[in-house]
mmCIF file of C-alpha atoms and ligand atoms in Angstrom:
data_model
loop_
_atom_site.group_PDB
_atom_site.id
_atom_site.type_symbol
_atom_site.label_atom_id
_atom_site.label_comp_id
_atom_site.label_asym_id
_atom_site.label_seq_id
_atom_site.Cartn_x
_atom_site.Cartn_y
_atom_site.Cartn_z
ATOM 1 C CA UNK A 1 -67.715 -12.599 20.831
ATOM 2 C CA UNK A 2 -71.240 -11.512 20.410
ATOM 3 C CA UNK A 3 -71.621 -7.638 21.812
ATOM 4 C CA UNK A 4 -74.725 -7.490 23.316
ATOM 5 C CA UNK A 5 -77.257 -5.168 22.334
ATOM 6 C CA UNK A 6 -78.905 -4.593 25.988
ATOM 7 C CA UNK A 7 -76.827 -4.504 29.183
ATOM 8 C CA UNK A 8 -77.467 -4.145 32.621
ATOM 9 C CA UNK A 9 -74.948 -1.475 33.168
ATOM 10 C CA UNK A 10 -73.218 1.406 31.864
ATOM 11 C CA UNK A 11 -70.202 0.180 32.954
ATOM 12 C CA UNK A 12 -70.209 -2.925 30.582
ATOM 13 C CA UNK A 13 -70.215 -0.099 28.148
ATOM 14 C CA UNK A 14 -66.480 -0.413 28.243
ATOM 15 C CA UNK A 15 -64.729 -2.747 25.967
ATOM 16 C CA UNK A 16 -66.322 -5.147 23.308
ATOM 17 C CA UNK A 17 -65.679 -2.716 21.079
ATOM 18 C CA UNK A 18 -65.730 -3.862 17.106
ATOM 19 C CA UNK A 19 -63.090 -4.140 14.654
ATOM 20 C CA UNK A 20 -62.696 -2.608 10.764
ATOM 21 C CA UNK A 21 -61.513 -3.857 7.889
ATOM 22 C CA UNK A 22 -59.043 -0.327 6.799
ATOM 23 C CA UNK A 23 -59.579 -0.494 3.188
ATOM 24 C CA UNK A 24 -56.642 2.312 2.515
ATOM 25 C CA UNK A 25 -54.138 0.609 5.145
ATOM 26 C CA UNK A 26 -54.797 -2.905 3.976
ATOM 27 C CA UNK A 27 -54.071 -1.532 0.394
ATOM 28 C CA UNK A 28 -51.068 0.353 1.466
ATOM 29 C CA UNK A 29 -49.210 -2.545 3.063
ATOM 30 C CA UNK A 30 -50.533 -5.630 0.789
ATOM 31 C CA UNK A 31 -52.137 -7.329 3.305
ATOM 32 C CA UNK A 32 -55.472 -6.662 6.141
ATOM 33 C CA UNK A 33 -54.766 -3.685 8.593
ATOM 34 C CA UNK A 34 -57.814 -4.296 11.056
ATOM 35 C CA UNK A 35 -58.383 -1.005 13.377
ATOM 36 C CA UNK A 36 -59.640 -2.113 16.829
ATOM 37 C CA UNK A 37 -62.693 0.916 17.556
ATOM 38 C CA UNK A 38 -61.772 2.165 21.201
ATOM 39 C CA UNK A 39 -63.354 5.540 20.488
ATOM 40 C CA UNK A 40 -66.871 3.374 20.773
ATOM 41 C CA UNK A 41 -65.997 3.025 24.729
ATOM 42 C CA UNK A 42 -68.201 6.013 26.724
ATOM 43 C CA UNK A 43 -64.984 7.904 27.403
ATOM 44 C CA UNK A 44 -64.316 7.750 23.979
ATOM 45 C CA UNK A 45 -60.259 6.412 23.930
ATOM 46 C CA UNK A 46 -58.756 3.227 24.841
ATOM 47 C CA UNK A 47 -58.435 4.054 27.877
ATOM 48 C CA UNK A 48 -61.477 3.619 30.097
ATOM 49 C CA UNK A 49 -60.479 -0.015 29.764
ATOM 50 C CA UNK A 50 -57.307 0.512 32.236
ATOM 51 C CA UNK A 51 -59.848 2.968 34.152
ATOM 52 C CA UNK A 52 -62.007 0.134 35.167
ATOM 53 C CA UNK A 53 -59.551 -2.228 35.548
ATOM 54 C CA UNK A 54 -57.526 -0.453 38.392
ATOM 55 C CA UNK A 55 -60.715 0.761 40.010
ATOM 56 C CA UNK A 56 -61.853 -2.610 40.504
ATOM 57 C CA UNK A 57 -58.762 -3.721 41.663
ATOM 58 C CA UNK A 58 -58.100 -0.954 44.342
ATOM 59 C CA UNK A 59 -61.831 -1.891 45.331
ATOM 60 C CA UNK A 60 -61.094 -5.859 45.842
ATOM 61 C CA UNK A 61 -57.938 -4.738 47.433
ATOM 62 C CA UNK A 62 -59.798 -2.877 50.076
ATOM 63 C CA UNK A 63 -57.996 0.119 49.291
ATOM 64 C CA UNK A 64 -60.818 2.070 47.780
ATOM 65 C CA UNK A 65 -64.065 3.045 50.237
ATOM 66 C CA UNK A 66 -67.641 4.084 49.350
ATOM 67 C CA UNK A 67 -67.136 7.916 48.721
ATOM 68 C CA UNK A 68 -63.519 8.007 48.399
ATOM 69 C CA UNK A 69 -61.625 9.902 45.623
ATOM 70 C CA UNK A 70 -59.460 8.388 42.877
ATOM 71 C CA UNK A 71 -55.886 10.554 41.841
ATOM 72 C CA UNK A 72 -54.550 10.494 38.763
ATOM 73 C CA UNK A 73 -51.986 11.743 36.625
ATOM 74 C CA UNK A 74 -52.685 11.760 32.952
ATOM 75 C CA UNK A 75 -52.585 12.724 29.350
ATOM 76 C CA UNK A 76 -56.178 13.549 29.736
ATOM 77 C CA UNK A 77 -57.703 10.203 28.613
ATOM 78 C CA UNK A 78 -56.866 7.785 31.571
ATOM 79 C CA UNK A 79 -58.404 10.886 33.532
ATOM 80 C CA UNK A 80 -61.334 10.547 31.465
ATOM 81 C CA UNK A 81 -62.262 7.308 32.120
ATOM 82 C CA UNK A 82 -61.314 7.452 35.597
ATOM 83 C CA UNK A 83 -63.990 10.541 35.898
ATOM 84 C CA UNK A 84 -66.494 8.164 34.284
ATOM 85 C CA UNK A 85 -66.161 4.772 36.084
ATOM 86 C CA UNK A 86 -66.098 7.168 39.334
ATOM 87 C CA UNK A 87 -69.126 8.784 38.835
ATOM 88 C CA UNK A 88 -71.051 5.101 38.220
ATOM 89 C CA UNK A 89 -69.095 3.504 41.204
ATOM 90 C CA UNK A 90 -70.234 6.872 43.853
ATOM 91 C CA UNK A 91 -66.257 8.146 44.018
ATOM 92 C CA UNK A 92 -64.521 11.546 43.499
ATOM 93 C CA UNK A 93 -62.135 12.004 40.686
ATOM 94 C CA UNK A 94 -59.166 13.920 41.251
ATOM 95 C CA UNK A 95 -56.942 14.574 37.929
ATOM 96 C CA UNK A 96 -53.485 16.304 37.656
ATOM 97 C CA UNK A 97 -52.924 16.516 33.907
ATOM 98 C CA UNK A 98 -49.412 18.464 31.779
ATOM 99 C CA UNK A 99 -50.509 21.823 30.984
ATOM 100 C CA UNK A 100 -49.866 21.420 27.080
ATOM 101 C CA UNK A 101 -52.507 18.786 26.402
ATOM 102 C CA UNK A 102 -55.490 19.613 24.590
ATOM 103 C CA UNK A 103 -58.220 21.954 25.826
ATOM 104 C CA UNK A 104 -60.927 19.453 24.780
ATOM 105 C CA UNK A 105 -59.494 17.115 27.109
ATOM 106 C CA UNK A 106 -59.400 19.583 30.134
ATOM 107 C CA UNK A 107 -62.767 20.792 29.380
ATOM 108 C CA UNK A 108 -64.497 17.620 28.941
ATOM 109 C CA UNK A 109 -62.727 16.387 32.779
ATOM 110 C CA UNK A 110 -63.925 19.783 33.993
ATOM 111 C CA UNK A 111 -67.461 18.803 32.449
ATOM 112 C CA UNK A 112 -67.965 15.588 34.001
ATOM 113 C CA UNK A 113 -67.407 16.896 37.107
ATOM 114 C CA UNK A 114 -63.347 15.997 37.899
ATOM 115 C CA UNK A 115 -61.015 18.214 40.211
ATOM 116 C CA UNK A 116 -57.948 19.510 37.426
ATOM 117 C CA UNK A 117 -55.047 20.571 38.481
ATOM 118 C CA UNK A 118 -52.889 21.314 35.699
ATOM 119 C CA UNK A 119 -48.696 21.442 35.996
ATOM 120 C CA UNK A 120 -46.094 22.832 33.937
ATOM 121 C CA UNK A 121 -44.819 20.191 31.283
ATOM 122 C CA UNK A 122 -41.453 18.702 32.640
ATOM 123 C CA UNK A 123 -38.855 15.575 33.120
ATOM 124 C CA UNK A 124 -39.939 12.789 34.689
ATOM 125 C CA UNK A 125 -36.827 13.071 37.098
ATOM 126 C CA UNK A 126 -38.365 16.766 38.481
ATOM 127 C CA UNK A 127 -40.917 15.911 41.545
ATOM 128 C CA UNK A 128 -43.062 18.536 40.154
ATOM 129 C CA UNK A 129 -43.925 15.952 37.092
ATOM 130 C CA UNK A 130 -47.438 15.768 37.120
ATOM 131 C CA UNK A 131 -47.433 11.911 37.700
ATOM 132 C CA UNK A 132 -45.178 12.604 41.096
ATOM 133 C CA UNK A 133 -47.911 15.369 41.445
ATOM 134 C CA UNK A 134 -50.716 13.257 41.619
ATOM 135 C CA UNK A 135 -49.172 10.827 43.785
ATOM 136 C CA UNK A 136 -48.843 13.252 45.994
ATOM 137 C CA UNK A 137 -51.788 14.586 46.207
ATOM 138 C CA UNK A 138 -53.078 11.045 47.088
ATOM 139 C CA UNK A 139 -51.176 10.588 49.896
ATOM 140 C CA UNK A 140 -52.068 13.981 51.776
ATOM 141 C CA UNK A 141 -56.172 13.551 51.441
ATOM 142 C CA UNK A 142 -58.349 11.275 53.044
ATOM 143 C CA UNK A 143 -59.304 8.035 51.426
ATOM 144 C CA UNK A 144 -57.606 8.765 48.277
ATOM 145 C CA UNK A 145 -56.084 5.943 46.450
ATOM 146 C CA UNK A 146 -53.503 7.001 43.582
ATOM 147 C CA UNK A 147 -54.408 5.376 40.278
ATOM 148 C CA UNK A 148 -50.560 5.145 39.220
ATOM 149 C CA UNK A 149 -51.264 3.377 35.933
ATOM 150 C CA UNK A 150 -47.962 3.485 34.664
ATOM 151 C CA UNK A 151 -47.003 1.131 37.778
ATOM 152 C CA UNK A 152 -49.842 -0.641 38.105
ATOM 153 C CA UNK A 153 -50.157 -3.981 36.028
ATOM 154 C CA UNK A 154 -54.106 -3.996 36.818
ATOM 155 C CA UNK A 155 -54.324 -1.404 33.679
ATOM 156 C CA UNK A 156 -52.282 -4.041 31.662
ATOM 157 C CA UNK A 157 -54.610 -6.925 32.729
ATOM 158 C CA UNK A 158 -57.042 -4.689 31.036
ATOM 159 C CA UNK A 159 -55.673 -5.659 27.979
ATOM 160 C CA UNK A 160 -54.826 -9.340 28.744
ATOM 161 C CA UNK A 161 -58.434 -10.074 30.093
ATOM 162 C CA UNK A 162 -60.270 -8.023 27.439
ATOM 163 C CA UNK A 163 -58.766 -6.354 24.323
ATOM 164 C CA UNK A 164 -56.929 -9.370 23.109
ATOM 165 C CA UNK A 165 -59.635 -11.892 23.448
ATOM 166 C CA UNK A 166 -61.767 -9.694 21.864
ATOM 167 C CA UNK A 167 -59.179 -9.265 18.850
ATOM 168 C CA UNK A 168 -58.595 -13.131 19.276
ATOM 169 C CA UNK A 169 -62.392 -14.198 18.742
ATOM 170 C CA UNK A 170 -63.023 -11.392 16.356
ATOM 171 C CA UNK A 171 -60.428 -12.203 13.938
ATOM 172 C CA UNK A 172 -61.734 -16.178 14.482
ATOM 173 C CA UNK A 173 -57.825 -16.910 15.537
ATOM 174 C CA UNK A 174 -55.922 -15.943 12.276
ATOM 175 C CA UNK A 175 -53.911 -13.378 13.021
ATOM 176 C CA UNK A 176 -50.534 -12.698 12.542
ATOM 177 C CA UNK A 177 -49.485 -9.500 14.152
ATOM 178 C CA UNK A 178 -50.167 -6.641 16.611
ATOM 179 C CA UNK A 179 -48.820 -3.439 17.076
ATOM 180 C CA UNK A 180 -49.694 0.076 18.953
ATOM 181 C CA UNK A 181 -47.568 2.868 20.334
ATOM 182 C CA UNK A 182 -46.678 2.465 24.302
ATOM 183 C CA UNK A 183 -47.811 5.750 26.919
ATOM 184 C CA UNK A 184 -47.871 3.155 29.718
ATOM 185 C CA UNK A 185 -47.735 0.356 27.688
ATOM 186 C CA UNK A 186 -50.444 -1.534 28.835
ATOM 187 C CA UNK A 187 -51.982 -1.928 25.911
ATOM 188 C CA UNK A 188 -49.034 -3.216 24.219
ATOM 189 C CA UNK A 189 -48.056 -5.051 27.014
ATOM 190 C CA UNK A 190 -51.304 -6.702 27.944
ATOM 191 C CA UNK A 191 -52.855 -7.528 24.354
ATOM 192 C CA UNK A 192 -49.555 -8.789 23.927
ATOM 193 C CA UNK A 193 -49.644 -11.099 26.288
ATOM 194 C CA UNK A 194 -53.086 -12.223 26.174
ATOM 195 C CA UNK A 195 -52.588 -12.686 21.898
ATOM 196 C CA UNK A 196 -49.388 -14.623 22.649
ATOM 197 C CA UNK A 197 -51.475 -16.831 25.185
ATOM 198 C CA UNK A 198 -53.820 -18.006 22.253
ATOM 199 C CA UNK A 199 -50.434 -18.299 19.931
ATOM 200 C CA UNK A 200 -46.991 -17.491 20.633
ATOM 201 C CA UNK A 201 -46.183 -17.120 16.742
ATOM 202 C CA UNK A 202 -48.234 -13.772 16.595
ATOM 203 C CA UNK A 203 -45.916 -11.206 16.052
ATOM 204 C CA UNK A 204 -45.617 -8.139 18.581
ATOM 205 C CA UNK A 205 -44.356 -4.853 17.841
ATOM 206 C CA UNK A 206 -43.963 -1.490 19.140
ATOM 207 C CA UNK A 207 -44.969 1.633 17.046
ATOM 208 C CA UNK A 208 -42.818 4.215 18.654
ATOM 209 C CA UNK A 209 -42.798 7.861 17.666
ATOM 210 C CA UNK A 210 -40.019 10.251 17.648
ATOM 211 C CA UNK A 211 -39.251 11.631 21.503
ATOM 212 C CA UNK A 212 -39.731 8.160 22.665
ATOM 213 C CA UNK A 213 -37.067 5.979 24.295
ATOM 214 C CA UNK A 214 -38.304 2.638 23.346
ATOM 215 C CA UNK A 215 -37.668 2.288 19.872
ATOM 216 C CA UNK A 216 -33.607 1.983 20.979
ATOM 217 C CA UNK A 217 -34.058 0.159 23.868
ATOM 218 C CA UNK A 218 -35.680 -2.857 22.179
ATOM 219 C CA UNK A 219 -33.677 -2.720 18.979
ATOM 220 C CA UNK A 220 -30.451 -2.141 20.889
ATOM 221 C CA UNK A 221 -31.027 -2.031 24.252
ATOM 222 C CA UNK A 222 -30.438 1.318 25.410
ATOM 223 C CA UNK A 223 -33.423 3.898 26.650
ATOM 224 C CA UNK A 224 -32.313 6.665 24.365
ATOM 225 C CA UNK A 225 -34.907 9.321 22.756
ATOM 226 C CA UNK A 226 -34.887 11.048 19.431
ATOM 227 C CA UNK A 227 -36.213 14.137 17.731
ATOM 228 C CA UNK A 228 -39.854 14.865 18.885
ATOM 229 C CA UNK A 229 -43.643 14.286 18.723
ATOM 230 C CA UNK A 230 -46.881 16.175 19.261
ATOM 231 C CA UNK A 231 -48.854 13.133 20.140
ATOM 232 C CA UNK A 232 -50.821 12.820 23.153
ATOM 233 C CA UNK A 233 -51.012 9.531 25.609
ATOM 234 C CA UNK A 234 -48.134 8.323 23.614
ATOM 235 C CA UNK A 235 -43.877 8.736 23.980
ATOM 236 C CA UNK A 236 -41.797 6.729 26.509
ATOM 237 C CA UNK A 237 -38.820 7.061 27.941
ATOM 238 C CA UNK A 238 -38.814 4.349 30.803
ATOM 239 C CA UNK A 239 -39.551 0.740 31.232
ATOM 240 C CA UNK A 240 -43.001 1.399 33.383
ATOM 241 C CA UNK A 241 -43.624 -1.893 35.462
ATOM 242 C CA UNK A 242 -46.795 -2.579 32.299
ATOM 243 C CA UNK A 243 -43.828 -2.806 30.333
ATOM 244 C CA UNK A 244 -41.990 -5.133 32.275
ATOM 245 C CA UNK A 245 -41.721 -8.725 30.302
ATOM 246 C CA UNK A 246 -43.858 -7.762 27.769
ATOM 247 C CA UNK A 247 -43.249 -10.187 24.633
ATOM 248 C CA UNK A 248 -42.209 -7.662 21.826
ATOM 249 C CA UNK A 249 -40.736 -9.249 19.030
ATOM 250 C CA UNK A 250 -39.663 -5.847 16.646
ATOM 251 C CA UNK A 251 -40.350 -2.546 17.053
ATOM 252 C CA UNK A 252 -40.815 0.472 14.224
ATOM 253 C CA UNK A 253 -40.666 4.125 14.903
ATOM 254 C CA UNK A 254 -43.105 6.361 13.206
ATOM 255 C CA UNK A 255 -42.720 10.397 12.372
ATOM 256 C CA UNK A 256 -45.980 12.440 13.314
ATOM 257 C CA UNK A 257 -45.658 13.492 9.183
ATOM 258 C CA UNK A 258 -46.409 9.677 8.542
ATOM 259 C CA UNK A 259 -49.186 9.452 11.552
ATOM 260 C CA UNK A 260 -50.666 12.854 10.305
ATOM 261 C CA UNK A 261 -51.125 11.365 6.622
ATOM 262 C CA UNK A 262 -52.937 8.474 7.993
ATOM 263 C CA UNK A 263 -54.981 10.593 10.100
ATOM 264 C CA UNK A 264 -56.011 12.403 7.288
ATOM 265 C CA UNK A 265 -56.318 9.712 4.785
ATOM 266 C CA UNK A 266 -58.722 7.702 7.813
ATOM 267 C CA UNK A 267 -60.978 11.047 7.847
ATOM 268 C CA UNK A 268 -61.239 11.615 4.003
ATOM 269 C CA UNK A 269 -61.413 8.307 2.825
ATOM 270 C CA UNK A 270 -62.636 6.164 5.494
ATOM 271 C CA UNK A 271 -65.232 8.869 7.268
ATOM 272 C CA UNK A 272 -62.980 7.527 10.499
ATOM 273 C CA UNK A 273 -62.228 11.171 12.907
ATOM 274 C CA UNK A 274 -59.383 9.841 15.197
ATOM 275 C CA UNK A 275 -56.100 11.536 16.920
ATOM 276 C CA UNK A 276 -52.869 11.720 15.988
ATOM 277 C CA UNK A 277 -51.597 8.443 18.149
ATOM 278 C CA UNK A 278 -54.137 5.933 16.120
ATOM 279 C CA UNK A 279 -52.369 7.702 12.841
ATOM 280 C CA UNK A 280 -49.128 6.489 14.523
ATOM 281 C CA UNK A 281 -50.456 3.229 14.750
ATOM 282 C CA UNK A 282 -52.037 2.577 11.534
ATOM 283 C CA UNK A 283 -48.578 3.383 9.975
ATOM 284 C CA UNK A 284 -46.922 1.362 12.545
ATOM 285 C CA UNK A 285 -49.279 -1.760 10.888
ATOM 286 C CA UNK A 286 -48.835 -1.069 7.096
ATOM 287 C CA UNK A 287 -44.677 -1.297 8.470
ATOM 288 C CA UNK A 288 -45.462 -4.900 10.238
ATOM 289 C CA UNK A 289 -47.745 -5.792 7.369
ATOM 290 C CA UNK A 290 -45.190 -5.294 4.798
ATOM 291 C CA UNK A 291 -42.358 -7.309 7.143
ATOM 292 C CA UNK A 292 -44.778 -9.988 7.291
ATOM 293 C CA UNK A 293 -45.424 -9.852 3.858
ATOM 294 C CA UNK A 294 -48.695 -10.417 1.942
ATOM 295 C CA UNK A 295 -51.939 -12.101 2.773
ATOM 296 C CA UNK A 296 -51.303 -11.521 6.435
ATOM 297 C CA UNK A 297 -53.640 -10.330 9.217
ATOM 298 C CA UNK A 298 -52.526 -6.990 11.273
ATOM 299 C CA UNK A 299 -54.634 -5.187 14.297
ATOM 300 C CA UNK A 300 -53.897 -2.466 15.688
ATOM 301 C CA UNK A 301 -55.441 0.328 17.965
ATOM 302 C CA UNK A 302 -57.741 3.175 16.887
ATOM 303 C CA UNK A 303 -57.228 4.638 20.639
ATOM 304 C CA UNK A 304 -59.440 7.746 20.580
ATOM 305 C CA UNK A 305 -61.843 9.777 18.759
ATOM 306 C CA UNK A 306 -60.236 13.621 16.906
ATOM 307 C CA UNK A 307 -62.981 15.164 18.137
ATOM 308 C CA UNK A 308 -61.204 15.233 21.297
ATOM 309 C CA UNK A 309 -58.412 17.615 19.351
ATOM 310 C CA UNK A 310 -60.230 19.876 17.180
ATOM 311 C CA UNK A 311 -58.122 23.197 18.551
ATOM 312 C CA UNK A 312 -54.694 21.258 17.554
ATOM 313 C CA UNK A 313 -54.446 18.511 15.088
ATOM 314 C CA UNK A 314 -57.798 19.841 12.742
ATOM 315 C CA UNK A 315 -56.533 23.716 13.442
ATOM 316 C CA UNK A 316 -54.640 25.412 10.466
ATOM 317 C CA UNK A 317 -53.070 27.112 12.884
ATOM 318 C CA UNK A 318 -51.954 25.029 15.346
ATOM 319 C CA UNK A 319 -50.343 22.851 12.514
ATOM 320 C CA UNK A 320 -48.921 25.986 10.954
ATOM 321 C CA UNK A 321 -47.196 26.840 14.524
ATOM 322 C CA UNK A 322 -45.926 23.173 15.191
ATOM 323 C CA UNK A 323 -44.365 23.100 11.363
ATOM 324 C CA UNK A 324 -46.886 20.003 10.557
ATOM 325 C CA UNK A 325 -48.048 19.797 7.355
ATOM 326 C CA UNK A 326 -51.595 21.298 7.241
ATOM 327 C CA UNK A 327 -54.685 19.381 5.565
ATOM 328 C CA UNK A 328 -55.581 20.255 2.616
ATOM 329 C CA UNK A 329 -59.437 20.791 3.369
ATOM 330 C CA UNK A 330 -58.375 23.293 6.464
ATOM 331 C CA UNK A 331 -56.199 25.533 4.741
ATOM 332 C CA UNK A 332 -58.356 28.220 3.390
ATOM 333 C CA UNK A 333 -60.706 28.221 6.643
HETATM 334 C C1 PLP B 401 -54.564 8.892 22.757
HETATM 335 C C2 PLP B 401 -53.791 7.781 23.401
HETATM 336 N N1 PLP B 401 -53.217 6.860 22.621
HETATM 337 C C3 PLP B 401 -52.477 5.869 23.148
HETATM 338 C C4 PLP B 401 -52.266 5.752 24.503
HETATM 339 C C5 PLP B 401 -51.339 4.695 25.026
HETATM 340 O O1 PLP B 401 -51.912 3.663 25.728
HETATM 341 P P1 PLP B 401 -51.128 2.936 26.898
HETATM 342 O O2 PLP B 401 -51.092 3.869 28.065
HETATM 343 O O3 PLP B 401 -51.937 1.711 27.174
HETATM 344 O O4 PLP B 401 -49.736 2.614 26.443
HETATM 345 C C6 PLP B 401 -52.855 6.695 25.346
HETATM 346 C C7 PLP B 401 -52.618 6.628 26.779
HETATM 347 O O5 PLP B 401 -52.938 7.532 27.534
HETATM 348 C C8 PLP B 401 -53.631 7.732 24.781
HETATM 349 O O6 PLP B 401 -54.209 8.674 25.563
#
């Protein structure tokens, strides 16, 4: 892949993002832990990738008119990407986002120009969730189309058509594993696929954190959730139609303690600022890299920037309250 230093449009802004070498990672697990950059996409996460993706294809589906208004229910990222790619493309955004996600995130939606409805945090069983919110919402306006990019395999062809090509061509074909944490799962889902196209011995695992279902249900098939996780965009606990058929071949479950050493090890060592669900995955890669032993080639998923969680993962505080180990450079601020 050569990423083009001119383009003629912001929306080609999304994707082609590069890949580092993780000097600390690599070290770790005896092996090369590559970090795939999403936080260089204009929305800043992983994300804005599926945003495109199902825009486009609710736009060749006929679905979505000039002027109409795209409904989501999200983390906060999807949402921001969605806000973006509407305000190129001449559509509304409306977002309907759990009421315990960071502030950054609702402030930066509310600053590029997104309706927010927040909802209470609840089960996915209770219609008030905030994805049955949002899909509600959809159907009671006027040429509204609902995102639904848990459902919706255009946000895993995303992955398939872009992320693992790019991974494919970057790491000139040798590469022996992948692995990132599933919200969705389309980016599990999708690079898997697409990396399995180019060669079905690359190894695909799931980096599940604590709270998630997923780690039991592919090492012994039953959807059943333990202990709990702060992270954001990440933590499962059904098989979402991305999910469906995607080619995992072992799966590793990661505490936030372990996520929240990488994060700070990225930041300290590395200069890299990211959130707690890249931490996640970076120790979710050391785990594959040491199964697959040494002189093997791991990627993984930097998904979004930690600027986008300076009131919660780099607050004292915050860290203090959730009983998370605090970094050492915050605690006498
Ligand atoms: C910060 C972050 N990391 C990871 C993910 C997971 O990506 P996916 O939905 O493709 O599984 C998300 C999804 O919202 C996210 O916001």
């Amino acid at each position: 892949m050569t990423r083009p230093s001119t383009l003629s449009s912001s929306l080609d802004l999304i994707g082609n993002t590069r890949l580092v070498l993780l000097r600390g990672p690599s070290e770790a697990a005896g092996c090369e832990i590559w970090g795939k950059c999403e936080f260089e996409n204009p929305g800043a996460s992983v994300k804005d990738r599926a945003a495109l993706w199902i825009v486009r294809d609710a736009e060749a589906r006929g679905e979505l008119k000039p002027g109409g208004t795209i409904v989501e229910g999200t983390a906060g990222n999807t949402g921001i990407g969605i806000a973006l790619v509407a305000n190129a493309l001449g559509y509304k955004s409306l977002i309907v986002m759990p009421d315990n996600q960071s502030k950054e995130k609702m402030d930066t939606l509310r600053a590029l120009g997104a309706e927010l409805v927040t909802v209470p945090p609840t089960k996915f069983a209770d219609c008030n969730h905030f994805v049955h919110t949002s899909r509600r919402l959809a159907e009671e306006m006027d040429g509204a189309v609902w995102a639904n990019q848990f459902d919706n395999v255009a946000n895993r062809r995303a992955h398939l058509e872009s992320t693992a090509p790019e991974i494919w061509e970057q790491l000139e074909g040798r590469i022996d594993g992948f692995t990132c944490a599933v919200g969705t799962g389309g980016t599990l889902a999708g690079t898997g696929m697409g990396l399995k196209e180019f060669d079905d011995k690359i190894t695909i695992a799931l980096t599940d954190p604590y709270g998630a279902a997923l780690y039991n249900y592919y090492a012994h098939g039953e959807l059943k959730a333990e202990g709990s996780s702060v992270a954001e965009g990440i933590g499962q606990g059904r098989i979402t139609a991305n999910l469906e058929g995607a080619p995992i071949d072992t799966q590793f479950r990661i505490s936030d303690e372990e996520g929240l050493e990488w994060v700070a090890r990225l930041l300290r060592e590395e200069g890299l600022c990211l959130g707690l669900s890249s931490g996640i995955n970076v120790a979710g890669a050391i785990a594959l890299g040491e199964q697959l032993g040494k002189g093997s080639r791991i990627a993984t998923i930097l998904c979004d920037t930690g600027f986008r969680y300076l009131s919660s993962l780099y607050s004292a505080e915050w860290l203090e309250a959730k009983k998370l180990p605090v970094f050492d450079w915050l605690r006498s601020s």
